Amino acid sequence: MNIVFFVLELAYIVFLFVMAKAPEKKPSNIWRILYAVPVFIAILEIVFDEFNIFHIGVYVAAMLVAATLFTEVGDFLKRRIITGLSALLIVSNLIFILVSPVYNRVDYLKDFENGFESMKEHYILAEEKGIDWDELYAKYKPIFREIDQTQDHVENYKAWQMFTGEFYDGHVGYLPENDSHMKDAVTRSYGNDFGLSLMKLSSGEFVAVNVEGCGNSYSILSDDKDDMGIYTLRDKYMPAGAENARLT
């Protein structure tokens, strides 16, 4: 949404930059309306995606363009300067959000607090299960505070699994919104899914049984996914000494 908004504003302001001389050729109040459009786009972005201080360059650019409403018809050079500066502001702002680690930072602590408050308000079996909300908050807040500092999505997944496990309820769980984070977190948390289960035979011998399901057997170097579509085996997850581990 953010990138689409940035590109839309930039493309429209570039259009106004190119058309800066048009009001002289065809004087009309419609041009004034067109120069107000960037402000309306910015307002829509704030309404649907809320105000973001990191988008201040775009907001200022939109206001600058709106200022051309008060220019005379013959001030095409002034309109061109203002729209050109506005376009540069948007480009600079876009570069900032793409490379800034601050902008791309996830507020894991806030996510926890929001989730905690939601659970506290809506979980109806708290009394029956003897849930001590204060104790849970005191236990998990320091964990999520540290995760917030390290920005480790795998540890965040593990912490949520522990927290939701406190309710002993199969209907309570955690699912990351980011699919790539989900796959990485699950694989790193649970290790390689070799699909083997040890069983003892009546003869006293042990056998390794493939329990992968649906005949989906693959080597540790495979790029295939399992039946759930999330457990992908990778070299970097191979445990030490497993170089010869192959499933066929």
Coordinates of N, CA and C in Angstrom, one line a residue:
M1 N 0.8 -1.2 0.0 CA 0.0 0.0 0.0 C 0.9 1.3 0.0
N2 N 1.9 1.3 0.8 CA 2.8 2.5 0.9 C 3.4 2.8 -0.4
I3 N 4.0 1.7 -1.0 CA 4.7 2.0 -2.3 C 3.7 2.4 -3.4
V4 N 2.5 1.8 -3.4 CA 1.5 2.3 -4.4 C 1.2 3.7 -4.2
F5 N 1.0 4.1 -3.0 CA 0.7 5.5 -2.6 C 1.8 6.4 -3.1
F6 N 3.0 6.1 -2.8 CA 4.2 6.9 -3.2 C 4.3 7.0 -4.7
V7 N 4.1 5.9 -5.4 CA 4.2 6.0 -6.9 C 3.1 6.8 -7.5
L8 N 1.9 6.6 -6.9 CA 0.8 7.4 -7.4 C 1.0 8.9 -7.3
E9 N 1.4 9.3 -6.1 CA 1.7 10.7 -5.8 C 2.8 11.2 -6.8
L10 N 3.8 10.5 -6.9 CA 5.0 10.9 -7.7 C 4.6 11.0 -9.2
A11 N 3.8 10.0 -9.7 CA 3.4 10.1 -11.1 C 2.5 11.2 -11.4
Y12 N 1.6 11.5 -10.4 CA 0.7 12.7 -10.7 C 1.4 14.0 -10.6
I13 N 2.4 14.1 -9.7 CA 3.1 15.4 -9.6 C 4.0 15.6 -10.8
V14 N 4.6 14.5 -11.3 CA 5.4 14.6 -12.5 C 4.5 15.1 -13.7
F15 N 3.3 14.6 -13.7 CA 2.3 15.0 -14.7 C 2.1 16.5 -14.6
L16 N 1.9 17.0 -13.4 CA 1.7 18.4 -13.2 C 2.9 19.3 -13.6
F17 N 4.1 18.7 -13.4 CA 5.3 19.4 -13.7 C 5.4 19.5 -15.3
V18 N 5.0 18.5 -16.0 CA 5.1 18.5 -17.4 C 4.0 19.5 -18.0
M19 N 2.9 19.5 -17.3 CA 1.8 20.3 -17.8 C 1.8 21.7 -17.2
A20 N 2.9 22.2 -16.6 CA 2.9 23.5 -15.9 C 2.5 24.7 -16.8
K21 N 2.7 24.6 -18.1 CA 2.4 25.7 -19.0 C 1.0 25.6 -19.5
A22 N 0.3 24.5 -19.3 CA -1.0 24.3 -19.9 C -2.0 25.4 -19.5
P23 N -2.0 25.8 -18.2 CA -3.0 26.8 -17.8 C -2.9 28.1 -18.6
E24 N -1.7 28.4 -19.1 CA -1.6 29.6 -19.9 C -2.3 29.4 -21.2
K25 N -2.1 28.2 -21.8 CA -2.7 28.0 -23.1 C -4.2 27.8 -23.0
K26 N -4.7 27.2 -22.0 CA -6.1 27.0 -21.8 C -6.6 27.3 -20.4
P27 N -6.7 28.7 -20.1 CA -7.1 29.1 -18.8 C -8.4 28.5 -18.3
S28 N -8.4 27.9 -17.1 CA -9.6 27.3 -16.6 C -9.4 27.1 -15.1
N29 N -10.5 27.1 -14.4 CA -10.5 26.8 -12.9 C -10.2 25.3 -12.7
I30 N -10.4 24.5 -13.7 CA -10.1 23.1 -13.6 C -8.7 22.8 -13.2
W31 N -7.8 23.7 -13.7 CA -6.4 23.5 -13.3 C -6.1 23.6 -11.8
R32 N -6.9 24.5 -11.2 CA -6.8 24.7 -9.8 C -7.2 23.4 -9.0
I33 N -8.2 22.8 -9.5 CA -8.7 21.6 -8.9 C -7.6 20.5 -9.1
L34 N -7.0 20.4 -10.3 CA -6.0 19.4 -10.5 C -4.8 19.5 -9.6
Y35 N -4.5 20.8 -9.2 CA -3.3 21.0 -8.3 C -3.7 20.7 -6.9
A36 N -5.0 20.5 -6.6 CA -5.4 20.1 -5.2 C -5.5 18.6 -5.0
V37 N -5.4 17.9 -6.1 CA -5.5 16.4 -6.1 C -4.5 15.7 -5.2
P38 N -3.2 16.1 -5.2 CA -2.2 15.5 -4.4 C -2.6 15.5 -2.9
V39 N -3.3 16.6 -2.5 CA -3.7 16.7 -1.1 C -4.8 15.6 -0.8
F40 N -5.7 15.5 -1.7 CA -6.8 14.5 -1.5 C -6.2 13.1 -1.5
I41 N -5.2 12.8 -2.3 CA -4.5 11.5 -2.3 C -3.9 11.3 -0.9
A42 N -3.2 12.3 -0.4 CA -2.5 12.2 0.9 C -3.6 11.9 2.0
I43 N -4.7 12.6 1.9 CA -5.8 12.4 2.9 C -6.3 11.0 2.9
L44 N -6.5 10.5 1.7 CA -7.0 9.1 1.5 C -6.0 8.1 2.1
E45 N -4.7 8.4 1.9 CA -3.7 7.5 2.4 C -3.7 7.5 3.9
I46 N -3.9 8.6 4.5 CA -4.0 8.7 6.0 C -5.2 8.0 6.5
V47 N -6.3 8.2 5.8 CA -7.6 7.5 6.2 C -7.5 6.0 6.2
F48 N -6.9 5.5 5.1 CA -6.9 4.0 5.0 C -5.7 3.4 5.6
D49 N -4.6 4.1 5.7 CA -3.3 3.5 6.2 C -2.8 4.3 7.4
E50 N -3.5 5.2 8.0 CA -3.2 6.1 9.1 C -2.0 6.9 8.9
F51 N -1.9 8.0 9.7 CA -0.8 8.9 9.6 C 0.5 8.3 9.9
N52 N 1.5 8.5 9.1 CA 2.8 7.9 9.4 C 3.9 9.0 9.3
I53 N 4.6 9.2 10.4 CA 5.6 10.3 10.4 C 6.7 10.1 9.4
F54 N 6.9 8.8 9.0 CA 7.9 8.5 8.0 C 7.5 8.9 6.6
H55 N 6.3 9.3 6.5 CA 5.8 9.8 5.1 C 5.7 11.3 5.0
I56 N 6.3 12.0 6.0 CA 6.2 13.4 6.1 C 6.6 14.1 4.8
G57 N 7.6 13.6 4.1 CA 8.1 14.2 2.8 C 7.0 14.2 1.8
V58 N 6.1 13.2 1.7 CA 5.0 13.1 0.8 C 3.9 14.1 1.2
Y59 N 3.6 14.2 2.5 CA 2.6 15.1 2.9 C 3.0 16.6 2.6
V60 N 4.3 16.9 2.9 CA 4.8 18.2 2.6 C 4.7 18.5 1.1
A61 N 5.1 17.5 0.3 CA 5.1 17.7 -1.2 C 3.7 18.0 -1.6
A62 N 2.7 17.3 -1.1 CA 1.3 17.5 -1.5 C 0.8 18.9 -1.1
M63 N 1.3 19.4 0.0 CA 0.9 20.8 0.5 C 1.6 21.8 -0.4
L64 N 2.8 21.5 -0.8 CA 3.5 22.5 -1.7 C 2.8 22.6 -3.1
V65 N 2.4 21.5 -3.6 CA 1.7 21.5 -4.9 C 0.4 22.3 -4.7
A66 N -0.3 22.1 -3.6 CA -1.6 22.8 -3.4 C -1.4 24.3 -3.3
A67 N -0.1 24.7 -2.9 CA 0.2 26.1 -2.8 C 0.1 26.8 -4.2
T68 N 0.3 26.0 -5.3 CA 0.3 26.6 -6.6 C -1.1 27.0 -7.0
L69 N -2.1 26.7 -6.2 CA -3.5 27.1 -6.4 C -3.6 28.7 -6.4
F70 N -2.6 29.3 -5.7 CA -2.6 30.7 -5.5 C -1.7 31.4 -6.5
T71 N -1.1 30.7 -7.4 CA -0.2 31.3 -8.4 C -1.0 31.9 -9.6
E72 N -0.5 32.9 -10.2 CA -1.2 33.5 -11.4 C -1.0 32.5 -12.6
V73 N -1.9 32.7 -13.5 CA -1.9 31.9 -14.7 C -0.5 31.9 -15.4
G74 N 0.1 33.0 -15.4 CA 1.4 33.2 -16.1 C 2.6 32.7 -15.4
D75 N 2.4 32.3 -14.1 CA 3.6 31.8 -13.3 C 3.9 30.4 -13.5
F76 N 4.0 30.0 -14.8 CA 4.3 28.5 -15.0 C 5.7 28.1 -14.5
L77 N 6.7 29.1 -14.4 CA 8.0 28.7 -13.9 C 7.9 28.4 -12.4
K78 N 7.1 29.2 -11.7 CA 6.9 28.9 -10.3 C 6.2 27.6 -10.1
R79 N 5.2 27.3 -10.9 CA 4.6 26.0 -10.8 C 5.5 24.8 -11.1
R80 N 6.4 25.0 -12.0 CA 7.3 24.0 -12.4 C 8.4 23.8 -11.3
I81 N 8.8 24.9 -10.7 CA 9.8 24.8 -9.6 C 9.2 24.0 -8.4
I82 N 7.9 24.4 -8.1 CA 7.3 23.8 -6.9 C 7.0 22.3 -7.1
T83 N 6.5 22.0 -8.3 CA 6.2 20.6 -8.6 C 7.5 19.7 -8.7
G84 N 8.5 20.4 -9.2 CA 9.8 19.7 -9.3 C 10.4 19.4 -7.9
L85 N 10.3 20.4 -7.0 CA 10.8 20.2 -5.6 C 9.9 19.1 -4.9
S86 N 8.7 19.1 -5.2 CA 7.8 18.1 -4.6 C 8.1 16.7 -5.0
A87 N 8.4 16.6 -6.3 CA 8.8 15.3 -6.9 C 10.0 14.8 -6.2
L88 N 11.0 15.7 -6.0 CA 12.3 15.3 -5.4 C 12.0 14.9 -3.9
L89 N 11.1 15.6 -3.2 CA 10.8 15.2 -1.9 C 10.3 13.8 -1.8
I90 N 9.4 13.5 -2.7 CA 8.8 12.2 -2.7 C 9.8 11.1 -3.0
V91 N 10.7 11.3 -4.0 CA 11.7 10.4 -4.3 C 12.7 10.2 -3.1
S92 N 13.0 11.3 -2.4 CA 13.9 11.2 -1.3 C 13.2 10.4 -0.2
N93 N 11.9 10.6 0.0 CA 11.2 9.9 1.1 C 11.1 8.4 0.8
L94 N 10.9 8.1 -0.5 CA 10.8 6.7 -0.9 C 12.1 6.0 -0.7
I95 N 13.2 6.6 -1.1 CA 14.5 6.0 -0.9 C 14.7 5.8 0.6
F96 N 14.3 6.7 1.4 CA 14.5 6.6 2.9 C 13.8 5.4 3.4
I97 N 12.5 5.2 3.1 CA 11.7 4.1 3.6 C 12.2 2.7 3.1
L98 N 12.8 2.7 1.9 CA 13.3 1.5 1.4 C 14.6 1.0 2.0
V99 N 15.4 1.9 2.5 CA 16.7 1.6 3.0 C 16.8 1.7 4.6
S100 N 15.9 2.4 5.2 CA 16.0 2.7 6.6 C 15.6 1.5 7.4
P101 N 16.6 1.1 8.3 CA 16.2 0.0 9.2 C 15.2 0.4 10.3
V102 N 15.1 1.7 10.5 CA 14.1 2.2 11.5 C 12.7 2.1 11.0
Y103 N 12.5 2.4 9.7 CA 11.2 2.4 9.1 C 10.7 0.9 9.0
N104 N 11.6 0.0 8.6 CA 11.3 -1.4 8.5 C 11.2 -2.2 9.8
R105 N 11.4 -1.5 10.9 CA 11.5 -2.2 12.2 C 10.1 -2.6 12.6
V106 N 10.0 -3.8 13.1 CA 8.7 -4.3 13.6 C 8.6 -4.1 15.1
D107 N 7.4 -3.6 15.5 CA 7.2 -3.3 17.0 C 6.7 -4.5 17.6
Y108 N 7.6 -5.5 17.9 CA 7.1 -6.8 18.5 C 6.5 -6.6 19.9
L109 N 7.1 -5.7 20.7 CA 6.5 -5.4 22.0 C 5.1 -4.9 21.9
K110 N 4.8 -4.0 21.0 CA 3.5 -3.5 20.9 C 2.5 -4.6 20.4
D111 N 3.0 -5.4 19.5 CA 2.2 -6.5 19.0 C 1.8 -7.4 20.2
F112 N 2.8 -7.7 21.1 CA 2.5 -8.5 22.2 C 1.4 -7.9 23.1
E113 N 1.7 -6.6 23.4 CA 0.7 -5.9 24.3 C -0.7 -5.8 23.8
N114 N -0.8 -5.6 22.5 CA -2.1 -5.6 21.8 C -2.8 -6.9 21.9
G115 N -2.0 -8.0 21.6 CA -2.5 -9.3 21.7 C -2.9 -9.7 23.1
F116 N -2.1 -9.3 24.0 CA -2.3 -9.7 25.4 C -3.6 -9.0 25.9
E117 N -3.8 -7.7 25.6 CA -5.0 -7.0 26.0 C -6.2 -7.6 25.3
S118 N -6.1 -8.0 24.1 CA -7.2 -8.6 23.4 C -7.6 -10.0 24.0
M119 N -6.6 -10.8 24.4 CA -6.9 -12.0 25.0 C -7.5 -11.8 26.4
K120 N -7.0 -10.8 27.1 CA -7.5 -10.5 28.5 C -8.9 -10.1 28.4
E121 N -9.3 -9.4 27.4 CA -10.7 -8.9 27.2 C -11.6 -9.9 26.7
H122 N -11.2 -10.8 25.8 CA -12.1 -11.7 25.1 C -12.0 -13.2 25.5
Y123 N -10.9 -13.6 26.2 CA -10.8 -15.1 26.4 C -11.8 -15.4 27.6
I124 N -12.8 -16.3 27.2 CA -13.9 -16.5 28.2 C -13.6 -17.6 29.2
L125 N -12.5 -18.4 29.0 CA -12.2 -19.5 29.9 C -11.1 -19.1 31.0
A126 N -10.8 -17.8 31.1 CA -9.7 -17.4 32.0 C -10.0 -17.8 33.4
E127 N -11.2 -17.6 33.9 CA -11.6 -17.9 35.3 C -11.5 -19.4 35.5
E128 N -12.1 -20.2 34.5 CA -12.2 -21.7 34.7 C -10.8 -22.3 34.7
K129 N -9.9 -21.7 34.0 CA -8.5 -22.2 33.9 C -7.5 -21.6 34.9
G130 N -8.0 -20.6 35.6 CA -7.2 -20.0 36.6 C -6.1 -19.2 36.0
I131 N -6.4 -18.5 34.9 CA -5.4 -17.7 34.2 C -5.0 -16.4 35.1
D132 N -3.8 -16.3 35.4 CA -3.3 -15.1 36.2 C -2.7 -14.1 35.2
W133 N -3.5 -13.1 34.8 CA -3.0 -12.2 33.7 C -1.8 -11.4 34.1
D134 N -1.8 -11.0 35.4 CA -0.7 -10.2 35.8 C 0.6 -11.0 35.8
E135 N 0.5 -12.2 36.2 CA 1.7 -13.1 36.2 C 2.2 -13.4 34.8
L136 N 1.2 -13.6 33.9 CA 1.6 -13.8 32.5 C 2.3 -12.6 31.9
Y137 N 1.7 -11.4 32.2 CA 2.3 -10.2 31.6 C 3.7 -10.0 32.1
A138 N 3.9 -10.2 33.4 CA 5.2 -10.0 34.1 C 6.2 -11.0 33.5
K139 N 5.7 -12.2 33.1 CA 6.6 -13.2 32.6 C 7.1 -12.9 31.2
Y140 N 6.1 -12.5 30.4 CA 6.4 -12.4 28.9 C 6.8 -11.1 28.4
K141 N 6.5 -10.0 29.1 CA 6.8 -8.7 28.7 C 8.3 -8.5 28.5
P142 N 9.2 -9.0 29.5 CA 10.6 -8.8 29.3 C 11.1 -9.7 28.1
I143 N 10.5 -10.8 27.8 CA 10.9 -11.6 26.7 C 10.6 -10.9 25.4
F144 N 9.4 -10.3 25.3 CA 9.1 -9.6 24.0 C 9.8 -8.2 23.9
R145 N 10.2 -7.7 25.0 CA 11.0 -6.4 25.0 C 12.4 -6.7 24.4
E146 N 13.0 -7.8 24.8 CA 14.3 -8.2 24.2 C 14.1 -8.5 22.7
I147 N 13.1 -9.2 22.4 CA 12.8 -9.6 21.0 C 12.7 -8.3 20.2
D148 N 12.0 -7.3 20.7 CA 11.8 -6.0 20.1 C 13.1 -5.3 19.8
Q149 N 14.1 -5.6 20.7 CA 15.4 -5.0 20.5 C 16.2 -5.7 19.4
T150 N 16.1 -7.0 19.4 CA 16.9 -7.9 18.5 C 16.3 -8.0 17.2
Q151 N 14.9 -7.7 17.1 CA 14.2 -7.9 15.9 C 14.3 -9.3 15.3
D152 N 14.2 -10.3 16.1 CA 14.4 -11.7 15.7 C 13.0 -12.3 15.6
H153 N 12.6 -12.5 14.3 CA 11.2 -13.1 14.1 C 11.1 -14.5 14.5
V154 N 12.2 -15.2 14.6 CA 12.1 -16.6 15.0 C 11.9 -16.7 16.5
E155 N 12.6 -15.9 17.3 CA 12.4 -15.8 18.7 C 11.0 -15.3 19.0
N156 N 10.5 -14.4 18.2 CA 9.1 -13.9 18.4 C 8.1 -15.0 18.2
Y157 N 8.3 -15.9 17.2 CA 7.4 -17.0 17.0 C 7.5 -18.0 18.2
K158 N 8.7 -18.2 18.7 CA 8.8 -19.1 19.8 C 8.1 -18.6 21.0
A159 N 8.3 -17.3 21.3 CA 7.7 -16.7 22.4 C 6.2 -16.7 22.4
W160 N 5.6 -16.5 21.2 CA 4.2 -16.6 21.1 C 3.7 -18.0 21.3
Q161 N 4.5 -19.0 20.8 CA 4.1 -20.3 21.0 C 4.1 -20.7 22.5
M162 N 5.0 -20.2 23.2 CA 5.1 -20.4 24.7 C 3.9 -19.7 25.3
F163 N 3.6 -18.5 24.9 CA 2.6 -17.7 25.6 C 1.2 -18.3 25.3
T164 N 0.9 -18.7 24.1 CA -0.4 -19.3 23.8 C -0.5 -20.7 24.4
G165 N 0.6 -21.3 24.6 CA 0.6 -22.6 25.3 C 0.2 -22.6 26.7
E166 N 0.3 -21.4 27.3 CA -0.2 -21.2 28.7 C -1.7 -21.4 28.9
F167 N -2.4 -21.4 27.8 CA -3.9 -21.5 27.9 C -4.4 -22.9 27.7
Y168 N -3.5 -23.8 27.3 CA -3.8 -25.2 27.1 C -5.1 -25.3 26.3
D169 N -5.1 -24.6 25.2 CA -6.4 -24.6 24.4 C -6.0 -24.7 22.9
G170 N -6.5 -25.7 22.3 CA -6.2 -25.9 20.9 C -6.7 -24.8 20.0
H171 N -7.6 -24.0 20.5 CA -8.1 -22.9 19.7 C -7.3 -21.6 19.8
V172 N -6.3 -21.7 20.6 CA -5.5 -20.5 20.8 C -4.1 -20.8 20.2
G173 N -3.7 -19.9 19.3 CA -2.4 -20.1 18.7 C -1.9 -18.8 18.1
Y174 N -0.7 -19.0 17.4 CA -0.1 -17.8 16.8 C 0.3 -18.1 15.3
L175 N -0.1 -17.2 14.4 CA 0.3 -17.4 13.0 C 0.8 -16.1 12.5
P176 N 2.1 -16.0 12.2 CA 2.7 -14.8 11.6 C 2.1 -14.4 10.3
E177 N 1.9 -13.1 10.1 CA 1.3 -12.5 8.9 C 2.2 -12.7 7.7
N178 N 3.5 -12.6 7.9 CA 4.5 -12.7 6.9 C 4.7 -14.2 6.5
D179 N 4.4 -14.6 5.3 CA 4.5 -16.0 5.0 C 6.0 -16.5 5.0
S180 N 6.9 -15.7 4.5 CA 8.3 -16.1 4.5 C 8.8 -16.2 5.9
H181 N 8.4 -15.3 6.8 CA 8.8 -15.4 8.2 C 8.2 -16.7 8.9
M182 N 7.0 -17.0 8.5 CA 6.4 -18.2 9.0 C 7.1 -19.4 8.7
K183 N 7.5 -19.6 7.4 CA 8.2 -20.8 7.0 C 9.6 -20.9 7.7
D184 N 10.3 -19.7 7.7 CA 11.6 -19.7 8.4 C 11.5 -20.0 9.8
A185 N 10.6 -19.4 10.5 CA 10.4 -19.5 12.0 C 10.1 -21.0 12.3
V186 N 9.1 -21.6 11.6 CA 8.7 -23.0 11.9 C 9.9 -23.9 11.7
T187 N 10.6 -23.7 10.6 CA 11.8 -24.6 10.3 C 12.9 -24.5 11.3
R188 N 13.2 -23.3 11.6 CA 14.3 -23.0 12.6 C 13.9 -23.4 14.0
S189 N 12.6 -23.3 14.3 CA 12.1 -23.7 15.7 C 12.1 -25.2 15.9
Y190 N 11.6 -25.9 14.9 CA 11.4 -27.3 15.0 C 12.5 -28.2 14.4
G191 N 13.4 -27.5 13.6 CA 14.4 -28.3 13.0 C 14.0 -29.0 11.7
N192 N 14.9 -29.7 11.1 CA 14.5 -30.4 9.8 C 13.5 -31.5 10.1
D193 N 12.5 -31.6 9.3 CA 11.5 -32.6 9.3 C 11.9 -33.8 8.4
F194 N 12.7 -34.7 9.0 CA 13.2 -35.8 8.2 C 12.1 -36.8 7.9
G195 N 11.0 -36.7 8.6 CA 9.9 -37.7 8.3 C 10.1 -39.1 8.8
L196 N 11.0 -39.3 9.8 CA 11.3 -40.6 10.3 C 10.8 -40.7 11.8
S197 N 10.3 -41.9 12.1 CA 9.9 -42.2 13.4 C 10.5 -43.6 13.8
L198 N 11.1 -43.7 15.0 CA 11.7 -45.0 15.4 C 10.7 -45.9 16.0
M199 N 10.6 -47.1 15.6 CA 9.7 -48.1 16.1 C 10.5 -49.4 16.5
K200 N 10.0 -50.0 17.6 CA 10.7 -51.2 18.1 C 9.8 -52.4 17.6
L201 N 10.5 -53.3 16.9 CA 9.8 -54.5 16.4 C 9.7 -55.6 17.5
S202 N 8.9 -56.6 17.2 CA 8.7 -57.7 18.2 C 10.0 -58.5 18.4
S203 N 10.9 -58.4 17.4 CA 12.1 -59.1 17.4 C 13.1 -58.4 18.3
G204 N 12.8 -57.2 18.8 CA 13.7 -56.4 19.6 C 14.5 -55.4 18.8
E205 N 14.4 -55.5 17.4 CA 15.1 -54.6 16.6 C 14.3 -53.3 16.4
F206 N 15.0 -52.2 16.0 CA 14.4 -50.9 15.8 C 14.4 -50.6 14.3
V207 N 13.4 -50.0 13.8 CA 13.3 -49.6 12.4 C 12.9 -48.2 12.3
A208 N 13.5 -47.5 11.3 CA 13.1 -46.1 11.1 C 12.0 -46.0 10.0
V209 N 10.8 -45.6 10.4 CA 9.7 -45.6 9.5 C 9.5 -44.2 8.9
N210 N 9.3 -44.1 7.6 CA 9.0 -42.8 7.0 C 7.6 -42.5 7.2
V211 N 7.3 -41.3 7.9 CA 6.0 -40.9 8.3 C 5.6 -39.6 7.6
E212 N 6.3 -39.4 6.4 CA 6.1 -38.1 5.7 C 4.7 -38.0 5.2
G213 N 4.1 -39.0 4.8 CA 2.8 -39.0 4.3 C 2.6 -38.8 2.8
C214 N 1.7 -39.4 2.2 CA 1.4 -39.3 0.8 C 2.6 -39.5 -0.1
G215 N 3.5 -40.3 0.3 CA 4.7 -40.7 -0.5 C 5.6 -39.5 -0.8
N216 N 5.5 -38.4 0.0 CA 6.3 -37.2 -0.2 C 7.6 -37.4 0.5
S217 N 8.5 -38.2 -0.1 CA 9.8 -38.4 0.5 C 10.8 -37.6 -0.3
Y218 N 11.8 -37.0 0.3 CA 12.8 -36.3 -0.5 C 14.1 -36.2 0.3
S219 N 15.1 -35.8 -0.4 CA 16.4 -35.7 0.3 C 16.5 -34.4 1.1
I220 N 17.5 -34.4 1.9 CA 17.7 -33.2 2.7 C 18.1 -32.0 1.9
L221 N 18.5 -32.2 0.7 CA 18.9 -31.1 -0.2 C 17.8 -30.7 -1.1
S222 N 16.6 -31.3 -0.9 CA 15.5 -31.0 -1.8 C 14.9 -29.6 -1.6
D223 N 14.3 -29.1 -2.6 CA 13.6 -27.8 -2.5 C 12.1 -28.0 -2.4
D224 N 11.7 -29.3 -2.3 CA 10.3 -29.5 -2.2 C 9.7 -29.2 -0.9
K225 N 8.4 -29.0 -0.8 CA 7.7 -28.7 0.4 C 6.9 -29.9 0.8
D226 N 6.6 -30.0 2.1 CA 5.8 -31.2 2.5 C 4.4 -31.0 2.3
D227 N 3.5 -31.8 2.7 CA 2.1 -31.8 2.4 C 1.4 -30.5 2.9
M228 N 2.0 -29.9 4.0 CA 1.4 -28.7 4.5 C 1.9 -27.5 3.7
G229 N 2.9 -27.7 2.9 CA 3.4 -26.6 2.1 C 4.3 -25.6 2.8
I230 N 4.8 -26.0 4.0 CA 5.7 -25.0 4.7 C 7.1 -25.5 5.1
Y231 N 7.2 -26.9 5.2 CA 8.5 -27.4 5.7 C 9.4 -27.6 4.6
T232 N 10.3 -26.7 4.3 CA 11.2 -26.8 3.2 C 12.6 -27.1 3.8
L233 N 13.3 -28.2 3.3 CA 14.6 -28.5 3.8 C 15.6 -27.7 3.1
R234 N 16.6 -27.2 3.8 CA 17.6 -26.3 3.3 C 19.0 -26.8 3.8
D235 N 20.0 -26.5 3.1 CA 21.4 -26.8 3.5 C 21.7 -26.2 4.9
K236 N 21.3 -24.9 5.0 CA 21.7 -24.2 6.2 C 21.0 -24.7 7.5
Y237 N 20.0 -25.5 7.3 CA 19.3 -26.1 8.5 C 19.9 -27.5 8.8
M238 N 20.8 -28.0 8.0 CA 21.3 -29.4 8.2 C 22.1 -29.5 9.4
P239 N 21.8 -30.4 10.3 CA 22.6 -30.5 11.6 C 23.9 -31.1 11.3
A240 N 24.9 -30.9 12.2 CA 26.2 -31.4 12.0 C 26.2 -32.9 11.9
G241 N 27.0 -33.5 11.0 CA 27.0 -35.0 10.9 C 25.9 -35.6 10.1
A242 N 25.1 -34.7 9.5 CA 24.0 -35.3 8.7 C 24.3 -35.2 7.2
E243 N 25.6 -35.1 6.8 CA 25.9 -35.0 5.4 C 25.5 -36.2 4.6
N244 N 25.4 -37.4 5.3 CA 25.1 -38.6 4.5 C 23.6 -39.0 4.7
A245 N 22.8 -38.1 5.3 CA 21.4 -38.4 5.5 C 20.6 -38.1 4.3
R246 N 20.1 -39.1 3.7 CA 19.3 -39.0 2.5 C 18.1 -39.9 2.5
L247 N 17.0 -39.4 2.1 CA 15.8 -40.2 2.0 C 15.5 -40.4 0.6
T248 N 15.1 -41.6 0.2 CA 14.8 -41.9 -1.2 C 13.5 -42.6 -1.3

